[in-house]
Coordinates of C-alpha atoms in Angstrom, one line a residue:
X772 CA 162.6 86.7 43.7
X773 CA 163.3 90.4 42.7
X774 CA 161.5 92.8 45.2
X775 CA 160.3 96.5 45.0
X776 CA 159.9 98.6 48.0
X777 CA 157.7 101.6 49.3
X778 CA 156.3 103.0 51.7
X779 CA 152.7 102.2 50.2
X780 CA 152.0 99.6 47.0
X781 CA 148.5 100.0 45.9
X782 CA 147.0 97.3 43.4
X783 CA 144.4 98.9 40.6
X784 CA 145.1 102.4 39.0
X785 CA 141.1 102.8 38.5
X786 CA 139.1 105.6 40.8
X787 CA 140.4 104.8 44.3
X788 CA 143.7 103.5 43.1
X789 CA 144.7 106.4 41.4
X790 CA 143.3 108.9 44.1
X791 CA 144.8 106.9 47.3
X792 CA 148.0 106.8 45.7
X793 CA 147.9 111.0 44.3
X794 CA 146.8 111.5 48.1
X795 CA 150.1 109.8 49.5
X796 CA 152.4 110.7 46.8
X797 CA 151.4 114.5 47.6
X798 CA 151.5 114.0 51.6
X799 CA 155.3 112.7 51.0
X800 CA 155.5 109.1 50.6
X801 CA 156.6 106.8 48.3
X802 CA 154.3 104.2 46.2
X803 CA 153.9 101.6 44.0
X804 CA 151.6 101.3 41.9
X805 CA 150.8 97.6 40.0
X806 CA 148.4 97.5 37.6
X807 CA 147.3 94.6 35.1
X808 CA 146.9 96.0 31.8
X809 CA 149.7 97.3 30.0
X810 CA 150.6 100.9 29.9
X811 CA 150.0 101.9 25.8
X812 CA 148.2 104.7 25.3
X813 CA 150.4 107.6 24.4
X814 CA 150.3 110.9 27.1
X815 CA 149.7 110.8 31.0
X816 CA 149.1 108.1 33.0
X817 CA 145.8 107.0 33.5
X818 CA 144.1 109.8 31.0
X819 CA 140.6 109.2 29.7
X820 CA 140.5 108.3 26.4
X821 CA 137.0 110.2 25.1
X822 CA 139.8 113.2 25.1
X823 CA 141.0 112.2 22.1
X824 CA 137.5 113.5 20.4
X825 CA 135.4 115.0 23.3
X826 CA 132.8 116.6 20.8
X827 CA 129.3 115.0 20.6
X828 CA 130.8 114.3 17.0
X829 CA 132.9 112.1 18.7
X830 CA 131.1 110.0 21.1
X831 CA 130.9 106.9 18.5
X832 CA 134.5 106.6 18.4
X833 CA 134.2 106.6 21.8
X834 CA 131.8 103.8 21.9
X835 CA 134.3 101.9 19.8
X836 CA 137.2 102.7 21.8
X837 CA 134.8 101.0 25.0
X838 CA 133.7 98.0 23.1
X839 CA 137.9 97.7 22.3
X840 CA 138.8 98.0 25.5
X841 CA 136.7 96.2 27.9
X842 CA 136.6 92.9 28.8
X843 CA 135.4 90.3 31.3
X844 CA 137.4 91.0 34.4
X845 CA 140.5 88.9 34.4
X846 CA 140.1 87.8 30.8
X847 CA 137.8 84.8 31.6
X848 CA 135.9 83.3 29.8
X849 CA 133.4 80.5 30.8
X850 CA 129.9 81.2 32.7
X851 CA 129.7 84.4 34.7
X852 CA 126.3 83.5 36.3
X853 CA 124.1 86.2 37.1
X854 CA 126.8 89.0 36.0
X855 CA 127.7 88.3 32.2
X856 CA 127.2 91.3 31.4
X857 CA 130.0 92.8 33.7
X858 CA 133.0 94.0 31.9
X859 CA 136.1 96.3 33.0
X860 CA 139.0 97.9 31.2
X861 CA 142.6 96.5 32.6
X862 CA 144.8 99.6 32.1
X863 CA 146.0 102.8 33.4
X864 CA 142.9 104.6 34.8
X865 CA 141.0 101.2 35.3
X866 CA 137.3 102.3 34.3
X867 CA 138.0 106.0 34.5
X868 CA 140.1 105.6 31.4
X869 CA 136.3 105.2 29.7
X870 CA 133.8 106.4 32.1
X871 CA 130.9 108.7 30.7
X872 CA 132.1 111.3 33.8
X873 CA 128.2 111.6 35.0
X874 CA 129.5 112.4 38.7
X875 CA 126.1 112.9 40.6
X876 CA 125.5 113.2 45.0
X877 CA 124.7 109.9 46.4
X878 CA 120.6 110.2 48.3
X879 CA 121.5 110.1 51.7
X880 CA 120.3 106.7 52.2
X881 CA 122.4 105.5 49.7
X882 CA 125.3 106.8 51.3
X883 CA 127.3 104.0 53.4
X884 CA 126.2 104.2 57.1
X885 CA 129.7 103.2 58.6
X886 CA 131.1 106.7 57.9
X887 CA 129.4 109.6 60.6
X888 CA 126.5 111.3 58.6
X889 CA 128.5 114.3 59.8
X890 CA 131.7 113.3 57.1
X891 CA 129.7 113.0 54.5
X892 CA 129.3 116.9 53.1
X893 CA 132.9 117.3 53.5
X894 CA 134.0 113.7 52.2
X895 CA 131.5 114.5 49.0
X896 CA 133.0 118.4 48.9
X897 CA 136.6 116.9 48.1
X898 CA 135.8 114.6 46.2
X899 CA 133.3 117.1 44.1
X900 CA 136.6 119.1 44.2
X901 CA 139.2 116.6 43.2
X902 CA 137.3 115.3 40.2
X903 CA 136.2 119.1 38.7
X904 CA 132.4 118.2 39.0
X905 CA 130.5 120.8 37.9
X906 CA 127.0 121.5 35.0
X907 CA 127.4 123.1 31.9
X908 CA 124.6 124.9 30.8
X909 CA 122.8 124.2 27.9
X910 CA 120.1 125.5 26.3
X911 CA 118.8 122.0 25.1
X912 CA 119.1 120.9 28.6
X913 CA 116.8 123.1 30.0
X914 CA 114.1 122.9 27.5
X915 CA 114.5 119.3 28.4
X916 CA 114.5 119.5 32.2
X917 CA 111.6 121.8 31.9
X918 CA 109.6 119.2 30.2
X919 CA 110.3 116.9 32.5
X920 CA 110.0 118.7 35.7
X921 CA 106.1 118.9 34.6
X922 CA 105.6 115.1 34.6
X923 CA 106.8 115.3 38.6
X924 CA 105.3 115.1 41.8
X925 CA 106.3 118.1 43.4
X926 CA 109.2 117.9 45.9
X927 CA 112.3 119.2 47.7
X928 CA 113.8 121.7 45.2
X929 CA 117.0 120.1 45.3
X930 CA 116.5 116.6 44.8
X931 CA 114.2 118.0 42.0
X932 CA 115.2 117.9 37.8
X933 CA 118.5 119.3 36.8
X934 CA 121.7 119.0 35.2
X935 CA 123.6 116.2 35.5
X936 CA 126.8 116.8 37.3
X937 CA 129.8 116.3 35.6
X938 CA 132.9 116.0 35.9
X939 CA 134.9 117.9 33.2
X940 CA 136.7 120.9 33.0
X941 CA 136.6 123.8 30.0
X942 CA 133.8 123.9 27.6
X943 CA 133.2 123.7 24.1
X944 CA 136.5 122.3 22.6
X945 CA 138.6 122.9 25.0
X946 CA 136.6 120.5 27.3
X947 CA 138.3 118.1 29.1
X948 CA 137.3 114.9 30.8
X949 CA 138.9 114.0 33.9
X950 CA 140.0 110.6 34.2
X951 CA 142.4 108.9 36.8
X952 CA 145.8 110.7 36.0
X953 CA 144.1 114.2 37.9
X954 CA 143.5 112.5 40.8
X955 CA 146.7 110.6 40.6
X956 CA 149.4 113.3 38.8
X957 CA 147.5 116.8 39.6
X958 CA 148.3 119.3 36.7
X959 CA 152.3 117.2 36.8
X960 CA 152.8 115.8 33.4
X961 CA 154.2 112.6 35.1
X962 CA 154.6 111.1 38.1
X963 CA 157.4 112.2 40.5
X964 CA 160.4 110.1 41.3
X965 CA 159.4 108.9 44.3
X966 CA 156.3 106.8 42.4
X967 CA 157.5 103.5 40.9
X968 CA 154.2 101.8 38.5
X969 CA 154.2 98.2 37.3
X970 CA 151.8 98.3 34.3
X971 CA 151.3 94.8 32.9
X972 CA 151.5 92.9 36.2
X973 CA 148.9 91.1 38.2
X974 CA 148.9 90.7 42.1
X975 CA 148.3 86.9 42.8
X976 CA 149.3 86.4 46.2
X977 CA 148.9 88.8 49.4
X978 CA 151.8 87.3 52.1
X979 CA 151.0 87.4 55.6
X980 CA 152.9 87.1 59.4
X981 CA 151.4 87.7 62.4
X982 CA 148.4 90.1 61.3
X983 CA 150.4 92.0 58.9
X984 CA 150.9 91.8 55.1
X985 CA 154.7 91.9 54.6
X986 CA 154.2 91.7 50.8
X987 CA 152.4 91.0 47.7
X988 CA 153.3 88.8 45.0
X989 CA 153.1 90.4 41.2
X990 CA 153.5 88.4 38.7
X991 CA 153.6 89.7 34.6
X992 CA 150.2 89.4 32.8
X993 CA 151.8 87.5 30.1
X994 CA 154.3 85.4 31.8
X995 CA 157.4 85.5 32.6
X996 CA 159.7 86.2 36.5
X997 CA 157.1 87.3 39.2
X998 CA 158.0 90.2 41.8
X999 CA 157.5 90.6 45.8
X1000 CA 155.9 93.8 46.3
X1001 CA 157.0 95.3 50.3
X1002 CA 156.0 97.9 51.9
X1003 CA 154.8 99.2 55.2
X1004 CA 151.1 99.7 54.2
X1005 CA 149.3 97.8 51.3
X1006 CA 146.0 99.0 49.4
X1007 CA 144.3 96.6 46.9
X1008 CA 141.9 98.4 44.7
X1009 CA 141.3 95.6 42.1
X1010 CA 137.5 96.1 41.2
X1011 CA 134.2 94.8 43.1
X1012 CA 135.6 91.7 41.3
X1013 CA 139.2 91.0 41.6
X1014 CA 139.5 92.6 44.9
X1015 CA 137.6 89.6 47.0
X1016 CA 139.1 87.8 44.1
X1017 CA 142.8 88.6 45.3
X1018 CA 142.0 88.3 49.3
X1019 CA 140.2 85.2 48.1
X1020 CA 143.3 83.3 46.7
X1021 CA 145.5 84.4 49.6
X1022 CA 143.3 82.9 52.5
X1023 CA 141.6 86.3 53.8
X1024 CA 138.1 85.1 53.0
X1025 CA 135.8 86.0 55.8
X1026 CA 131.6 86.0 55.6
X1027 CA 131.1 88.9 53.7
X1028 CA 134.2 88.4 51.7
X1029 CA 132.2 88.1 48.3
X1030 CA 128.8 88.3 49.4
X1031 CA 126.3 91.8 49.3
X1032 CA 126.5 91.6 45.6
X1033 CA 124.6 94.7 44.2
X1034 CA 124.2 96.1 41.2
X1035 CA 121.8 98.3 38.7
X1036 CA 118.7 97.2 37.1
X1037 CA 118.7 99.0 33.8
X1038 CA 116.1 100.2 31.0
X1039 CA 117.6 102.1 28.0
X1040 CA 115.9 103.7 25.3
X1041 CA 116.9 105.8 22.3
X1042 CA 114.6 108.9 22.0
X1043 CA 113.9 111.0 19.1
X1044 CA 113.4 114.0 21.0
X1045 CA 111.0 117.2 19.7
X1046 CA 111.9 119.2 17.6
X1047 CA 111.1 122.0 20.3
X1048 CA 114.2 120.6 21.6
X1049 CA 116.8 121.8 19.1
X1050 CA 114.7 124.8 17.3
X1051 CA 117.2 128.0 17.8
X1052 CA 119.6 126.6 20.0
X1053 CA 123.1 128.0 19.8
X1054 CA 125.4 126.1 17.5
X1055 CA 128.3 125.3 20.0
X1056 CA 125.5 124.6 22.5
X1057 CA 127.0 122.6 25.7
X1058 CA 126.1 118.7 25.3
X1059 CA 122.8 118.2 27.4
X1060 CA 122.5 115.8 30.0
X1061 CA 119.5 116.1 32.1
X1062 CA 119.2 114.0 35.7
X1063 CA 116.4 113.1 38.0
X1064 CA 117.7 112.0 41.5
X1065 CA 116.5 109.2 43.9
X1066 CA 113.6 111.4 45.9
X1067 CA 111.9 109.5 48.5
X1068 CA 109.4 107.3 46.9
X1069 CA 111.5 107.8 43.7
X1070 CA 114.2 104.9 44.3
X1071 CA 115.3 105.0 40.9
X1072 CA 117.7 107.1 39.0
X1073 CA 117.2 108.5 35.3
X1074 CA 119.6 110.6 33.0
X1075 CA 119.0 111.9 29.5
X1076 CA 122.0 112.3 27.3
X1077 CA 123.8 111.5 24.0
X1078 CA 125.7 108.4 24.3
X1079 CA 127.2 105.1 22.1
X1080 CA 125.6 102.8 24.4
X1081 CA 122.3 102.2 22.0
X1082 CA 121.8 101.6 17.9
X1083 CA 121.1 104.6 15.8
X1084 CA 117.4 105.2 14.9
X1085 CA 115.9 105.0 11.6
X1086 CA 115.4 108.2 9.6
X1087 CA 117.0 109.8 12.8
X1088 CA 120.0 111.6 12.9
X1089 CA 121.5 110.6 16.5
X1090 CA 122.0 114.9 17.1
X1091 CA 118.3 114.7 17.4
X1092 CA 117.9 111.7 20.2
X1093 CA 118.8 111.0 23.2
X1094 CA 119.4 108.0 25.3
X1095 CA 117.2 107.7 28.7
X1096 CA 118.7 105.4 31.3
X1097 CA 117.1 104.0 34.4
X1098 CA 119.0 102.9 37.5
X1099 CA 117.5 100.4 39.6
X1100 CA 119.0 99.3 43.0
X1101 CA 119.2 96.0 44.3
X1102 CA 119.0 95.1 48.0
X1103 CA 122.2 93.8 50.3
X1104 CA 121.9 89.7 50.3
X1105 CA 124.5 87.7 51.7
X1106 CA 123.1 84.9 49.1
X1107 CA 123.6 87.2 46.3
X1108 CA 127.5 86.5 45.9
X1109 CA 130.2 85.9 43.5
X1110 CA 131.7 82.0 44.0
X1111 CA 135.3 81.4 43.3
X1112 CA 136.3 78.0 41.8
X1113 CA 139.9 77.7 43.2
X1114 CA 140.3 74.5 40.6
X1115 CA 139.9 76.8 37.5
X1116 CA 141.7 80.1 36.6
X1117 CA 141.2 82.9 34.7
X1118 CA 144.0 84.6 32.1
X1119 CA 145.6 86.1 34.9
X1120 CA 146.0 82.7 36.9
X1121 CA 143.7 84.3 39.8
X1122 CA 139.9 81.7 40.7
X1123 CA 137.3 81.9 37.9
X1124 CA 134.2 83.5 39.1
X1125 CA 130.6 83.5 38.8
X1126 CA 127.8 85.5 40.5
X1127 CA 124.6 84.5 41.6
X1128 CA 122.4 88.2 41.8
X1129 CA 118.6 87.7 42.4
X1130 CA 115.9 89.9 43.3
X1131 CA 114.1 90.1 46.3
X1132 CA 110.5 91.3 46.4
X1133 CA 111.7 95.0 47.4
X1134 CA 114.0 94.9 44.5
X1135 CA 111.4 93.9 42.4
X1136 CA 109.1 96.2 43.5
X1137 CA 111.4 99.1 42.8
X1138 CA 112.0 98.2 39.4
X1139 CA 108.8 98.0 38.4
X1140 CA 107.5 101.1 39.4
X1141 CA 110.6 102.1 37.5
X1142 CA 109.6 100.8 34.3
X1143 CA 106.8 102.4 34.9
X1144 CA 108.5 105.8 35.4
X1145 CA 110.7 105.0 32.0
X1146 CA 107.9 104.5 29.9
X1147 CA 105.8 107.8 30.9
X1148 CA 108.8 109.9 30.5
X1149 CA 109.7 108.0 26.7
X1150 CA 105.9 109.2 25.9
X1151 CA 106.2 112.6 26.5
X1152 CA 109.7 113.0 25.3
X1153 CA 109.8 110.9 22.3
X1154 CA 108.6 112.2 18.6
X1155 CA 104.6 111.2 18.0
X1156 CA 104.5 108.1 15.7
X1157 CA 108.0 106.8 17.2
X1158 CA 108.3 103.3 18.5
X1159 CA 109.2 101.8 21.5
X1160 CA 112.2 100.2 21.5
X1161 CA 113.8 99.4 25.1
X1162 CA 116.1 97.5 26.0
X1163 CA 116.7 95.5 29.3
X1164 CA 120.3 94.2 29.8
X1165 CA 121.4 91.7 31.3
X1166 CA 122.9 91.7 34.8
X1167 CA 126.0 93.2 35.5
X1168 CA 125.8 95.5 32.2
X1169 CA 125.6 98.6 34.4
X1170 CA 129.9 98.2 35.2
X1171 CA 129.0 99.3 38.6
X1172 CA 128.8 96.5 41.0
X1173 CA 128.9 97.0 44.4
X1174 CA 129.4 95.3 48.2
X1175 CA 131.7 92.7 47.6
X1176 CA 134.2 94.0 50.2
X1177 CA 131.7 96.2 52.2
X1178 CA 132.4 98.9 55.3
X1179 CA 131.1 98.1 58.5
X1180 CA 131.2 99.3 61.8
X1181 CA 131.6 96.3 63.8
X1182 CA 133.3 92.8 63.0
X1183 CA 130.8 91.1 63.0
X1184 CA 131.2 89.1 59.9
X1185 CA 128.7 91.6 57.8
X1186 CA 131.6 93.4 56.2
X1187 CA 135.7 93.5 55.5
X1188 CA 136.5 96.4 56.0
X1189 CA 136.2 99.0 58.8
X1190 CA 135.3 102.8 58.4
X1191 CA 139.0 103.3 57.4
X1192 CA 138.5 100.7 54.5
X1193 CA 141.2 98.5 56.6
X1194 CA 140.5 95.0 56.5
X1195 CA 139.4 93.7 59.5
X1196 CA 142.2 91.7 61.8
X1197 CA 145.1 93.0 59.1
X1198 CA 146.9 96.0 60.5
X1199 CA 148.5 97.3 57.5
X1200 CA 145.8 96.0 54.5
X1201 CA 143.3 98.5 52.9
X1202 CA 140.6 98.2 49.8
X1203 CA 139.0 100.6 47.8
X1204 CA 136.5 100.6 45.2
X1205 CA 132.6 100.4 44.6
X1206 CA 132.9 97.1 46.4
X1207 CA 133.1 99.1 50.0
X1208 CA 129.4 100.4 49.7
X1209 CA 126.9 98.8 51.7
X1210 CA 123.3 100.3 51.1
X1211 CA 121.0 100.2 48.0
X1212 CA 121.9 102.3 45.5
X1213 CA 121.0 103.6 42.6
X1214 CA 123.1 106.3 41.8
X1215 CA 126.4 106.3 39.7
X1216 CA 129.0 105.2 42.5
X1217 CA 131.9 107.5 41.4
X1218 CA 131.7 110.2 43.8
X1219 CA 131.2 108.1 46.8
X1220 CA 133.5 105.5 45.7
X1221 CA 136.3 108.7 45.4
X1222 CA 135.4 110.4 48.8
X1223 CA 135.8 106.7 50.3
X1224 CA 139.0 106.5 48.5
X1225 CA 140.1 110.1 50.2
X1226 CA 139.1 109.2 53.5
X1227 CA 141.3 106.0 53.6
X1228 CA 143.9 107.9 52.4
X1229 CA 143.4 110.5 55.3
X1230 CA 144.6 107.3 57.8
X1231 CA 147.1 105.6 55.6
X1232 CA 149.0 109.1 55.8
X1233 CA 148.3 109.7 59.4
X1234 CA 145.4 112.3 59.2
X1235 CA 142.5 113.2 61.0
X1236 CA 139.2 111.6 59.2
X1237 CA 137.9 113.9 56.7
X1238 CA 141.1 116.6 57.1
X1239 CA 142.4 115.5 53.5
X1240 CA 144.3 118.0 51.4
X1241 CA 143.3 121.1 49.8
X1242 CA 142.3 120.5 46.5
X1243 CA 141.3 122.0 43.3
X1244 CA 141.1 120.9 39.3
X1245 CA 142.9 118.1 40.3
X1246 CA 145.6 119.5 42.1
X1247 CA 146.3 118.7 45.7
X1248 CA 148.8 120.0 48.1
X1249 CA 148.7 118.8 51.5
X1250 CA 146.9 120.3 54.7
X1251 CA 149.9 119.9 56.6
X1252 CA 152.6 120.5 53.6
X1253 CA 154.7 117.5 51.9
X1254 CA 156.5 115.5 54.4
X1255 CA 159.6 113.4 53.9
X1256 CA 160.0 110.0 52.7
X1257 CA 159.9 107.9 55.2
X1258 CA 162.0 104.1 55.4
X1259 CA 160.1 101.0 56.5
X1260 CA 161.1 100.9 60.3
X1261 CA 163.6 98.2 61.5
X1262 CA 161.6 95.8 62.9
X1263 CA 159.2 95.9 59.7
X1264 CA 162.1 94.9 57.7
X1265 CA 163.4 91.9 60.4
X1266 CA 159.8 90.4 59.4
X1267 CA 160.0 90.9 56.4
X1268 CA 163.8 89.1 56.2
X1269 CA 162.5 86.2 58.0
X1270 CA 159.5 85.7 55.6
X1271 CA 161.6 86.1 52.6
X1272 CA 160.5 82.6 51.8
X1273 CA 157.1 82.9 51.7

């Protein structure tokens, strides 16, 4: 079996994928990076691929480009359970090759506990700082927010209405949305020589001795010679799916491995907005996008912007709506889970799997005071005469599931993964991804699944928790300067020798 060899492989170029494996390329070591859809878009690795028409003019393309490109995870097909609705794109850039880039601060409850409360303003800081969030002003959006802010209980100032954080860089058309090649590549056009990627391949098998991984077993997605993967540290970053998925089919199932399945209960509706809304504003006007934070009581989380998600409205030109979302959040269950059938595979020859994702009264509760919430705000936003036309999809739909391979603080069979993100009883095995957070949420994951993804990073390469690298638009430089590549020690590679069977 041929092998490739690194200091660090990481499986998944999505969110944490790409911004583990940016983070050790830049402190000096060498990675690679498998991922299971094929590399074909022209440009850098991992871009997003709304650049290619980042106008509001071109957000149906976009839609079409989404509905293209994503898919049931692994391919499957069959019963999903309670998740049908879940898809994800198998690529360069994993979901961040597609992502709307809303990038908003977790509630501090929705925060996972494992990390000290005292990380987390630094941990969200560089990762605000490594994906370019910011708010562009719009003149639209503030009629908006101001119309809004009047249907609200007062409360804290800054959990209050305001612009939805995103994260983009340049305005007008020169606006660019980040994807997974800045937190991977920086401002380099490529990757440096001491990155080696396997596009098209799909990690089957993690290989363990005595505690330790001493490889992981890649084979091509459509066939063909597979490939032992070795390197001193290993990082799987496969999705909330394929990453229990993977530790699944190599025998590292413990209690939680699966279980704490979360996700979004969503409402959506297309809104003709006022007229008000659009009377004398500025021609190149920023794109509006208007967000109301989880507040205390308020455990949901709504957003107001253009998008392809919903059907155009009749007699409505879509520059005169907008599309209100409603995040829901569901409570951590060890009985809600995903179930892998080790006697059926899926296209990439890894367990089929189905979820089983119910509500619990709390959950319930929640949601409908946020239906509620949805349909007071489509009242005073929407056109008089307009009808109401929501839709309520179906589990899953959201693409942000969460908890599968959740952070703890103890082993104690509630979680996989410490506050490092290293799986518990393997010394040399990380995970990354939406699947590490623990608490309710209902806020998009992104910027908590990224500062997750730095801090692992900080202890793969040997820093302090939280120390990271100094980071801007993308481009990081390490705190402590690059260091050199580094061989796997002696004794790592007498393991790995007498394991070459495995």
């Amino acid at each position: 079996m041929d092998e490739m060899n690194a200091d660090v492989a990481v499986i998944g170029a999505g969110a944490a994928g790409s911004a583990i494996a940016g983070e050790v390329l830049r402190a000096g070591l060498s990675v690679v990076l498998v991922e299971a859809g094929p590399h074909t878009t022209p440009g850098r690795f991992g871009r997003h691929l709304r650049n290619d028409g980042p106008g509001d003019d071109g957000l149906q393309a976009f839609g079409q480009v989404m509905r293209t490109n994503l898919s049931h995870h692994g391919r499957s097909t069959g019963d999903h359970g309670d998740i049908e609705g879940f898809r994800v794109s198998h690529g360069p850039g994993g979901g961040m090759a597609l992502w709307f880039n809303n990038c908003p601060e977790p509630e501090a409850s929705e925060r996972n506990r494992a990390v000290p409360a005292e990380q987390w303003l630094h941990l969200l800081e560089r990762a605000r700082t490594a994906l370019s969030v910011g708010v562009q002003p719009s003149v639209r959006g503030e009629r908006l927010e101001r119309r809004i802010a009047g249907l609200l209980p007062a409360g804290p100032a800054d959990r209050g209405v305001q612009p939805m954080p995103t994260a983009a860089v340049g305005t007008g058309a020169d606006r660019r949305f980040v994807g997974a090649d800045d937190l991977l590549l920086g401002e380099s056009a490529d990757l440096p020589a001491h990155a080696s990627v396997l596009s098209g391949h799909v990690a089957r098998r993690v290989v363990l001795a005595f505690g330790r991984v001493i490889g992981i077993e890649v084979h091509p997605a459509g066939g063909g010679v597979a490939r032992m993967v070795r390197a001193e540290k290993y990082v799987v970053c496969a999705g909330a799916v394929g990453t229990p998925q993977l530790l699944q089919a190599s025998g590292l199932a413990n209690e939680a491995l699966g279980s704490y399945l979360m996700d979004h209960p969503m409402l959506m509706t297309r809104v003709a907005l006022s007229s008000e809304v659009f009377t004398g504003a500025p021609a190149d006007d920023a794109p509006f996008s208007v967000w109301i934070p989880v507040r205390g009581d308020r455990t949901w989380h709504t957003q107001l912007s253009r998008t392809p998600y919903l059907p155009s409205l009749p007699d409505v030109p879509d520059a005169e709506t907008g599309d209100l979302i409603s995040f829901g959040s569901t409570s951590p269950d060890p009985a809600n889970r995903l179930h892998f059938d080790p006697t059926r595979v899926d296209a990439f020859g890894l367990p089929a799997y189905r979820g089983t994702l119910r509500l619990d009264d709390g959950a319930r509760q929640r949601r409908d005071a946020m239906i509620l919430d949805h349909v007071r705000l489509f009242e005073a936003l929407t056109r008089r005469g307009r009808p109401w036309t929501p839709t309520m999809p179906i589990g899953g739909t959201s693409l942000h599931l969460s908890g599968t391979h959740r952070m703890g603080r103890r082993d104690d069979g509630t979680s996989v993964a410490d506050v490092n993100s290293q799986v518990w009883g393997v010394d040399n095995l990380y995970v990354g991804g939406n699947g590490l957070l623990s608490e309710p949420n209902a806020c998009n994951p992104t910027l908590q699944t990224v500062a997750l993804a730095l801090r692992s990073a900080d202890h793969i390469v040997g820093r302090s928790p939280g120390s990271g690298s100094r980071t801007h638009a993308g481009v990081g430089v390490s705190a402590s300067g690059p260091r050199e590549r580094r061989s796997r020690p002696q004794a790592h590679a007498a393991i790995r020798a007498a394991f070459h069977a495995s």
